[in-house]
Structure formats: structure tokens, C-alpha cells
PDB file of C-alpha atoms in Angstrom:
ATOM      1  CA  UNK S  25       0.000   0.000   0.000  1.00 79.00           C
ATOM      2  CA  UNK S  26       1.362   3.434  -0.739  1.00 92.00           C
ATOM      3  CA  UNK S  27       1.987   6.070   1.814  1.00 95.00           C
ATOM      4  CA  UNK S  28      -0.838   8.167  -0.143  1.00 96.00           C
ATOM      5  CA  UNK S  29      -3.390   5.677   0.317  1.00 97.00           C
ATOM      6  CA  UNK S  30      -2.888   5.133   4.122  1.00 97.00           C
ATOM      7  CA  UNK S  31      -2.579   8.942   4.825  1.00 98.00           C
ATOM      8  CA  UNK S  32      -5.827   8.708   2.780  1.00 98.00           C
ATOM      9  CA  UNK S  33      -6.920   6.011   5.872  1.00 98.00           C
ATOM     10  CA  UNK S  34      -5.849   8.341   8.596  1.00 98.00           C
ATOM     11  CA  UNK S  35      -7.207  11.749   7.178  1.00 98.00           C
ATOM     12  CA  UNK S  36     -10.561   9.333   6.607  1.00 98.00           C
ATOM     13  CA  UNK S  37     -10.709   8.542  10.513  1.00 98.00           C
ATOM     14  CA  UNK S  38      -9.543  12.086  11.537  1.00 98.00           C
ATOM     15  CA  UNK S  39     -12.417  13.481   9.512  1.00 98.00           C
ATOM     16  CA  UNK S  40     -14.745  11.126  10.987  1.00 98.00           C
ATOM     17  CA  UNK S  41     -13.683  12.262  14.408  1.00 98.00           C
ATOM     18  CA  UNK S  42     -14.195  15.726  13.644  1.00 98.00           C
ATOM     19  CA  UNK S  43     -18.029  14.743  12.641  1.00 97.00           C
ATOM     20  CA  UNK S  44     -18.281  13.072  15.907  1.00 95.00           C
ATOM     21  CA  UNK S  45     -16.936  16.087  17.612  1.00 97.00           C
ATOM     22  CA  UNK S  46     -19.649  18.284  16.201  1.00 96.00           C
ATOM     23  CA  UNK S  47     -18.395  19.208  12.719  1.00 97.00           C
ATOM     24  CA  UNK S  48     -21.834  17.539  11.300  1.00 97.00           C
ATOM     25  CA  UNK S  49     -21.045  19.274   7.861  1.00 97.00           C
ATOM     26  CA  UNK S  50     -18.441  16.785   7.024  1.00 98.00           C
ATOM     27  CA  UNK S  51     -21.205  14.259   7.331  1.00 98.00           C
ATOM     28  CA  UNK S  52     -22.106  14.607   3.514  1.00 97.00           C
ATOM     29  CA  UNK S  53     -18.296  15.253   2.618  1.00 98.00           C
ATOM     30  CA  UNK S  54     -17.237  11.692   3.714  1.00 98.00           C
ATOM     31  CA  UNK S  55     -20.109   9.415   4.306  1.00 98.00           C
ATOM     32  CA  UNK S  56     -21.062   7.505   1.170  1.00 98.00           C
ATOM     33  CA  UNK S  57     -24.762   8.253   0.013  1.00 98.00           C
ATOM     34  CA  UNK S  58     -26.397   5.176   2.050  1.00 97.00           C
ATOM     35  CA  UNK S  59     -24.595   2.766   4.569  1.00 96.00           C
ATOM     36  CA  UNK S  60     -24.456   0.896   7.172  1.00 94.00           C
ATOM     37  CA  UNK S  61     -23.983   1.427  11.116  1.00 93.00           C
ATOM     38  CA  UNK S  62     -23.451  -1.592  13.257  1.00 91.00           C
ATOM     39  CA  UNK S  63     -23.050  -0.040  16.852  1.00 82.00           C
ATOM     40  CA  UNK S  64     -22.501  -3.204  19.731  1.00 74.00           C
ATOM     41  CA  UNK S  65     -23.501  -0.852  23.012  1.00 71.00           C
ATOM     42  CA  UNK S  66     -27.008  -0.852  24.605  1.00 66.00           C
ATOM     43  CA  UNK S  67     -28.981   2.100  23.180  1.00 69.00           C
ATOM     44  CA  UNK S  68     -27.609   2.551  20.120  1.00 73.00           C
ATOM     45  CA  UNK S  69     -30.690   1.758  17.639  1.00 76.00           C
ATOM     46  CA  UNK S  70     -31.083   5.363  16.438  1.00 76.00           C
ATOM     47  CA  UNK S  71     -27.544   5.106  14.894  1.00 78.00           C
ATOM     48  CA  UNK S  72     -27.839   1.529  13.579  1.00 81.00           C
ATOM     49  CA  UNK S  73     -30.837   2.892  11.842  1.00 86.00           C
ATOM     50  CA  UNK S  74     -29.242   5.953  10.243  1.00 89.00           C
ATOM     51  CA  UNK S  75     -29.098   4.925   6.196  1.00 93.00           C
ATOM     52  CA  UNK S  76     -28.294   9.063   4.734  1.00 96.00           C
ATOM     53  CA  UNK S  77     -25.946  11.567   5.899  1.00 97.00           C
ATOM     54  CA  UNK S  78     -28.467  14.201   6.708  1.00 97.00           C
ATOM     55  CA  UNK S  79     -29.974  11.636   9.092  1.00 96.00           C
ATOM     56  CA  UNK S  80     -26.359  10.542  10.802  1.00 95.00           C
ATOM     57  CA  UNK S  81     -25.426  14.605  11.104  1.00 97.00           C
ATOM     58  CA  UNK S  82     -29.177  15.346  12.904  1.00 96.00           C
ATOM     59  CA  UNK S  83     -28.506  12.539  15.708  1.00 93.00           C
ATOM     60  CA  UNK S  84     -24.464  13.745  16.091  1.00 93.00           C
ATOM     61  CA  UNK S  85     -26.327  17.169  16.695  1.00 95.00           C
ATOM     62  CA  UNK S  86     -28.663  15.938  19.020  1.00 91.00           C
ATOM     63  CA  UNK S  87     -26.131  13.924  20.841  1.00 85.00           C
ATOM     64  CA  UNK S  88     -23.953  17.393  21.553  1.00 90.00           C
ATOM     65  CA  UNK S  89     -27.100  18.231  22.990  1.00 89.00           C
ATOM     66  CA  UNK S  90     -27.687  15.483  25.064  1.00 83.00           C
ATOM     67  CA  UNK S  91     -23.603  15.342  26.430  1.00 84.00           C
ATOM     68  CA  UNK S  92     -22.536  18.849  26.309  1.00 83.00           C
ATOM     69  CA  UNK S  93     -18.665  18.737  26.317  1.00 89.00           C
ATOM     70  CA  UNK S  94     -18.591  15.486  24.956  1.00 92.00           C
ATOM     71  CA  UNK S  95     -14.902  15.124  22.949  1.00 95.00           C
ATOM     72  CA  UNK S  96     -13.549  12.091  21.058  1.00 94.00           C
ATOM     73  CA  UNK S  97      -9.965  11.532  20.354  1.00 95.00           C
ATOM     74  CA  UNK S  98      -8.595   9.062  18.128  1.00 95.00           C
ATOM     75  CA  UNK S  99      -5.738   6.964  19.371  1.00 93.00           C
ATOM     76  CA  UNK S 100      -3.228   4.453  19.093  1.00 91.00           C
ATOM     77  CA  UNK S 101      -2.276   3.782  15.566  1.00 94.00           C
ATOM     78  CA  UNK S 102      -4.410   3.888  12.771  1.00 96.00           C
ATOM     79  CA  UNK S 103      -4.850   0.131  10.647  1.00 97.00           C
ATOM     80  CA  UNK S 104      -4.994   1.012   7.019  1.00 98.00           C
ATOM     81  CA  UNK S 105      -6.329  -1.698   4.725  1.00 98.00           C
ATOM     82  CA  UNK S 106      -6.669  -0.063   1.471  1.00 98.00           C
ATOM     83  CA  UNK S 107      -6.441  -0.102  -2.084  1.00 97.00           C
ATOM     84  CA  UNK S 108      -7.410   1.372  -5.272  1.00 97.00           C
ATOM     85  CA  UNK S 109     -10.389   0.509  -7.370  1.00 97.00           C
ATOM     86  CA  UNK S 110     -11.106   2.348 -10.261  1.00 96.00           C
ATOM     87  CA  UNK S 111      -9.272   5.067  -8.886  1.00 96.00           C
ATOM     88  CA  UNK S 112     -10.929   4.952  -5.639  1.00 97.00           C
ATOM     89  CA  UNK S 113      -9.816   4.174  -2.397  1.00 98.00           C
ATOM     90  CA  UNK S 114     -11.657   0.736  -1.074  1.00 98.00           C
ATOM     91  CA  UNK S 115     -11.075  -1.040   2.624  1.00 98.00           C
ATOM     92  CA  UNK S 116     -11.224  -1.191   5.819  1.00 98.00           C
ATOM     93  CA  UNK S 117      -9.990   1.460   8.148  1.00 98.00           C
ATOM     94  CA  UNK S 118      -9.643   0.722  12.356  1.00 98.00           C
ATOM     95  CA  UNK S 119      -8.827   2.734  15.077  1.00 96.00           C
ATOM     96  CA  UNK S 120      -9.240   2.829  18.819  1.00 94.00           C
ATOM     97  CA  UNK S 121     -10.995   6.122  20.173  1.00 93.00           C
ATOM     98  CA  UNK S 122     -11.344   7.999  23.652  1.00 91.00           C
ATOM     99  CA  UNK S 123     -14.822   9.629  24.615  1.00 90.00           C
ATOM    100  CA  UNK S 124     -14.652  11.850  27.536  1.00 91.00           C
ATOM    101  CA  UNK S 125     -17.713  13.776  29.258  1.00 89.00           C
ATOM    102  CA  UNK S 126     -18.125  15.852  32.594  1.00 90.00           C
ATOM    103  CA  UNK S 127     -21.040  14.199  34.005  1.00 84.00           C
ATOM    104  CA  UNK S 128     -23.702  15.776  35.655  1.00 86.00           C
ATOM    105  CA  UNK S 129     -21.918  15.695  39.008  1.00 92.00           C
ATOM    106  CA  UNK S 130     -18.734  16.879  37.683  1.00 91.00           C
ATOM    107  CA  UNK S 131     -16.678  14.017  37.044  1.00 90.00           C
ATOM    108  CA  UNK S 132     -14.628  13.071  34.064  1.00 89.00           C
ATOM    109  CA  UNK S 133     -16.344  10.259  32.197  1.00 85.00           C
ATOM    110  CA  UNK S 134     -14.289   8.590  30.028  1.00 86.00           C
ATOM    111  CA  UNK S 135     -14.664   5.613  27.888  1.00 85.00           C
ATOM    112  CA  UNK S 136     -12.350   3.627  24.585  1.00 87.00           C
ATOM    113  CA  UNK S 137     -13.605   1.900  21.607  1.00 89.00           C
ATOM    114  CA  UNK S 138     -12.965   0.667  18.386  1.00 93.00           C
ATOM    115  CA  UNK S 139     -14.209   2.104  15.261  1.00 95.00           C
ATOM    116  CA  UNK S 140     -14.116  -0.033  12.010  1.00 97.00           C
ATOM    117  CA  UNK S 141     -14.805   1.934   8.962  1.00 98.00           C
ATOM    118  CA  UNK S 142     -15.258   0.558   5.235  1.00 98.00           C
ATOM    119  CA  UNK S 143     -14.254   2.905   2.286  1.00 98.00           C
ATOM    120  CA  UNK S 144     -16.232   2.208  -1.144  1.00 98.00           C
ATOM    121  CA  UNK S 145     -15.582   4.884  -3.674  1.00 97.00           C
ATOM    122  CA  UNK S 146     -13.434   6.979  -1.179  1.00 98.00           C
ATOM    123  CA  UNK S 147     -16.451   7.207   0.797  1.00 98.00           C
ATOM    124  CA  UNK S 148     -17.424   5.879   4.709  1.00 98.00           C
ATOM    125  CA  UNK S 149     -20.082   2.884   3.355  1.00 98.00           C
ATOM    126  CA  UNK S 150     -20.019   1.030   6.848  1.00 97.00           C
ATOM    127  CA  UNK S 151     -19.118   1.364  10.137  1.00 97.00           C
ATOM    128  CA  UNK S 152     -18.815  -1.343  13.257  1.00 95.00           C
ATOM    129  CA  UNK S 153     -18.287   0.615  16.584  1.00 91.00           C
ATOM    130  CA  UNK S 154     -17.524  -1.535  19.941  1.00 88.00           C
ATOM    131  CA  UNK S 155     -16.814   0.158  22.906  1.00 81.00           C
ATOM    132  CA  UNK S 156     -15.526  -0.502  26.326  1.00 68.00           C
ATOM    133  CA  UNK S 157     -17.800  -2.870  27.184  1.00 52.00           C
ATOM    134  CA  UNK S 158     -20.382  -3.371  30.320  1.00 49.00           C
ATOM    135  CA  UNK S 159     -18.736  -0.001  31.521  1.00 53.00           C
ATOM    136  CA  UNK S 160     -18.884   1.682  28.246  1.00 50.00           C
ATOM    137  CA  UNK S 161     -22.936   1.115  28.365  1.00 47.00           C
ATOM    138  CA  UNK S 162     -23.701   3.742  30.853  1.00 47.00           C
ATOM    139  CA  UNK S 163     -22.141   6.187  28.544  1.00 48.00           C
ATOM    140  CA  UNK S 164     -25.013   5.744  25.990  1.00 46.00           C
ATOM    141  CA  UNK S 165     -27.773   6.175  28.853  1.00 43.00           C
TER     142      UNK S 165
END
């Protein structure tokens, strides 16, 4: 794989990131037209049932409104699985990821996961996102 393609990778989880960190715009930037959202926390549904952009940057939205504060990070090293087709970047993209909230009696909430992210035509098409398991729930309650 060239160094091109797996910057591609890493600028394709940044962005991603940045979408989850309130920058809902990139939503129609980077996620493919319809896809696929496999989220393995309690809770979840609303995202597994996103299909369109417009409908994955509304809940990110209403999520900032539901955890004020909230901030992901990426971490760890980026695993790049990509190559051209047509032109087009196609794989798989992984990454491990901090979330960290003030909760509502002031203490730091903080919680990792994995995010799995498919590239079709340069574009996010799926995602699977586990995250630190029985702990991790209470984060999406």
C-alpha cells in the first residue's frame, strides 16, 4: 500500500472524528450516500438505523445536545487496509478512540472503543463501533 493511500486512511478517521466532535457538515463530505452502522452498546438503535448523511449529522447534533462537552480523540495507531479501485480508495480502516464527558456531578467520564470503517468509492459505506464494554454502556444512557 502506498503512503498516499494510508494517509488517505488516517485523514478518513480524523475526519470522521471531527463529525463526531460536532463538525456535522463533514457528514455529507465523507459518508457515502447510504450505509451501514453496526453499533454493539445498549442504546444505540437510532444510529444503527441511520441509512443518509443528513440523518447521521441530525442525531451527532442531538447527541452534543444530550452530552454537552462530549470530545472524542482518536488513538493508538491507525490500521490502514486499502487499495485502489477504479481510482478509488476501497477497505477497511480501524482505530481505537477515547470519549470523555463531565457528568452531571462533575466528574470526568471517560470511555475507549474501536471504530471499524469501510471505504467504497473513497467514501465511509459502513461502520462497526464496539466500545468498552459493560462499563462503556452507561455512557449511551
Amino acid at each position: 500500500m502506498s503512503d498516499e493511500l494510508r494517509q488517505f486512511g488516517v485523514d478518513a478517521y480524523d475526519r470522521w472524528t471531527a463529525m463526531w466532535n460536532g463538525d456535522v457538515g463533514l457528514a455529507e463530505e465523507i459518508m457515502a450516500p447510504e450505509f451501514t452502522l453496526r453499533y454493539a452498546q445498549a442504546n444505540t438503535e437510532a444510529f444503527d438505523d441511520a441509512r443518509a448523511p443528513a440523518e447521521l449529522a441530525g442525531l451527532i447534533a442531538g447527541w452534543h445536545r444530550y452530552r454537552d462537552g462530549i470530545r472524542f480523540t482518536a488513538q493508538g495507531t491507525a490500521v490502514v487496509d486499502l487499495a485502489l479501485v477504479d481510482g478509488r480508495p476501497e477497505g477497511l480502516v480501524a482505530r481505537p478512540y477515547l470519549a470523555e464527558f463531565t457528568d452531571e456531578h462533575g466528574a470526568t467520564v471517560a470511555r475507549s472503543g474501536t471504530d471499524t470503517l469501510r471505504i467504497s468509492g473513497g467514501l465511509i459505506s459502513e461502520v462497526w463501533s464496539v466500545s468498552s464494554g459493560a462499563a462503556g454502556r452507561t455512557f449511551y444512557r
